[in-house]
Amino acid sequence: MAPTKETAGATPPPLEVPEYWEQAKIELMKRDRIMKKLIPQFGDLHLVGHGDPFTTLARSVVGQQVTTKAADAAWNKLLTACPKITPAQVIKAGAEQLSACGLSKRKTEYILDLADHFKAKRVHANQWAEMDDEAVIAELVQIRGIGRWTAEMFLIFNLLRPNVLPLDDPGLIQGISQNYFSGEPVSRSDAREVSANWEPWRTVATWYLWRSLDPVPVE
């Protein structure tokens, strides 16, 4: 989801380039021979944040365990049903209308539960920016349908946290396999060992490994 043009009085979009991005690139290229080759291939491309917490999480739930094409199709239908994707709008739409967007029964339940958590203020979105990564994850995984991977994607794409290592992400594992192990299978232990060299910029290294598999960032 690319940030859209904001209307007057709306929350401003996140900074275009994460403030740590250039420093992270320099340090990663100094200490990691693969990053030294990889990072220059993508010029000025960088991580682009998604501004609204609820929208980001709803989009993550829609995208779980389906192809990007299928997720985009369901998301576009959801945008038609709920143009603003607010908790109140999603709850008002109800299960039948959400299912008609191509969402499974389970995903429909998950999105309604997410909306209910936000509307009832059982999550503290306004405090997440001040909370550390694990504290945010602990709060998010209390919501049905949000596991650690989804929470980590939220840390990366909404809170723009610089040092997230999503070990459950197949793209990260595949990127490490192809770039560091000549395509050989990679264990979580292997991934942790490689990533030790990226601290405290594991998000940035992960993003470049995603780009090595798919040069166009997923919006």
CSV table of N, CA and C in Angstrom, one decimal, residues 165-195 198 209 213:
chain,number,residue,atom,x,y,z
A,165,LEU,N,14.3,-8.7,12.5
A,165,LEU,CA,14.7,-9.9,11.7
A,165,LEU,C,13.6,-10.9,11.7
A,166,PRO,N,12.8,-10.9,10.6
A,166,PRO,CA,11.6,-11.7,10.6
A,166,PRO,C,11.9,-13.1,10.1
A,167,LEU,N,12.4,-14.0,11.1
A,167,LEU,CA,12.9,-15.3,10.7
A,167,LEU,C,11.8,-16.2,10.1
A,168,ASP,N,10.5,-15.9,10.3
A,168,ASP,CA,9.4,-16.7,9.7
A,168,ASP,C,9.1,-16.2,8.3
A,169,ASP,N,9.8,-15.3,7.8
A,169,ASP,CA,9.5,-14.7,6.5
A,169,ASP,C,10.2,-15.6,5.4
A,170,PRO,N,9.5,-16.2,4.5
A,170,PRO,CA,10.2,-17.0,3.5
A,170,PRO,C,11.1,-16.2,2.6
A,171,GLY,N,10.7,-15.0,2.3
A,171,GLY,CA,11.5,-14.1,1.4
A,171,GLY,C,12.9,-13.9,2.0
A,172,LEU,N,12.9,-13.6,3.4
A,172,LEU,CA,14.2,-13.4,4.0
A,172,LEU,C,15.1,-14.7,3.9
A,173,ILE,N,14.5,-15.8,4.2
A,173,ILE,CA,15.3,-17.1,4.2
A,173,ILE,C,15.7,-17.4,2.8
A,174,GLN,N,14.9,-17.1,1.8
A,174,GLN,CA,15.3,-17.4,0.4
A,174,GLN,C,16.4,-16.4,0.0
A,175,GLY,N,16.3,-15.2,0.4
A,175,GLY,CA,17.3,-14.2,0.1
A,175,GLY,C,18.6,-14.5,0.7
A,176,ILE,N,18.6,-15.0,1.9
A,176,ILE,CA,19.9,-15.4,2.6
A,176,ILE,C,20.5,-16.6,1.8
A,177,SER,N,19.6,-17.6,1.5
A,177,SER,CA,20.0,-18.8,0.8
A,177,SER,C,20.7,-18.4,-0.5
A,178,GLN,N,20.0,-17.6,-1.3
A,178,GLN,CA,20.6,-17.3,-2.7
A,178,GLN,C,21.8,-16.4,-2.6
A,179,ASN,N,21.9,-15.5,-1.7
A,179,ASN,CA,23.0,-14.5,-1.7
A,179,ASN,C,24.2,-15.0,-0.8
A,180,TYR,N,23.9,-15.8,0.2
A,180,TYR,CA,25.0,-16.2,1.1
A,180,TYR,C,25.4,-17.7,1.0
A,181,PHE,N,24.5,-18.5,0.5
A,181,PHE,CA,24.7,-19.9,0.5
A,181,PHE,C,24.5,-20.6,-0.8
A,182,SER,N,24.6,-19.8,-1.9
A,182,SER,CA,24.6,-20.3,-3.3
A,182,SER,C,23.3,-21.2,-3.5
A,183,GLY,N,22.2,-20.8,-2.9
A,183,GLY,CA,20.9,-21.5,-3.1
A,183,GLY,C,20.7,-22.7,-2.2
A,184,GLU,N,21.7,-23.0,-1.4
A,184,GLU,CA,21.5,-24.2,-0.4
A,184,GLU,C,20.5,-23.9,0.6
A,185,PRO,N,19.8,-24.9,1.2
A,185,PRO,CA,18.8,-24.6,2.2
A,185,PRO,C,19.5,-23.9,3.4
A,186,VAL,N,18.7,-23.1,4.1
A,186,VAL,CA,19.1,-22.2,5.2
A,186,VAL,C,18.3,-22.5,6.4
A,187,SER,N,18.9,-22.7,7.5
A,187,SER,CA,18.2,-22.9,8.8
A,187,SER,C,18.0,-21.6,9.5
A,188,ARG,N,17.1,-21.5,10.5
A,188,ARG,CA,17.0,-20.3,11.3
A,188,ARG,C,18.3,-19.9,12.0
A,189,SER,N,19.1,-21.0,12.4
A,189,SER,CA,20.4,-20.7,13.0
A,189,SER,C,21.3,-20.1,12.0
A,190,ASP,N,21.3,-20.6,10.8
A,190,ASP,CA,22.2,-20.0,9.7
A,190,ASP,C,21.8,-18.5,9.5
A,191,ALA,N,20.5,-18.2,9.5
A,191,ALA,CA,20.0,-16.9,9.3
A,191,ALA,C,20.4,-16.0,10.4
A,192,ARG,N,20.3,-16.5,11.6
A,192,ARG,CA,20.7,-15.6,12.8
A,192,ARG,C,22.2,-15.3,12.7
A,193,GLU,N,23.0,-16.3,12.3
A,193,GLU,CA,24.5,-16.2,12.2
A,193,GLU,C,24.8,-15.1,11.2
A,194,VAL,N,24.2,-15.2,10.0
A,194,VAL,CA,24.5,-14.2,9.0
A,194,VAL,C,24.0,-12.8,9.4
A,195,SER,N,22.9,-12.7,10.1
A,195,SER,CA,22.3,-11.4,10.5
A,195,SER,C,23.0,-10.8,11.6
A,198,TRP,N,24.6,-7.7,10.7
A,198,TRP,CA,23.8,-6.6,10.3
A,198,TRP,C,23.4,-5.6,11.4
A,209,LEU,N,17.5,-7.8,0.8
A,209,LEU,CA,17.4,-9.2,0.4
A,209,LEU,C,16.1,-9.5,-0.3
A,213,LEU,N,15.3,-10.6,-4.6
A,213,LEU,CA,14.3,-11.6,-5.2
A,213,LEU,C,13.3,-10.9,-6.0
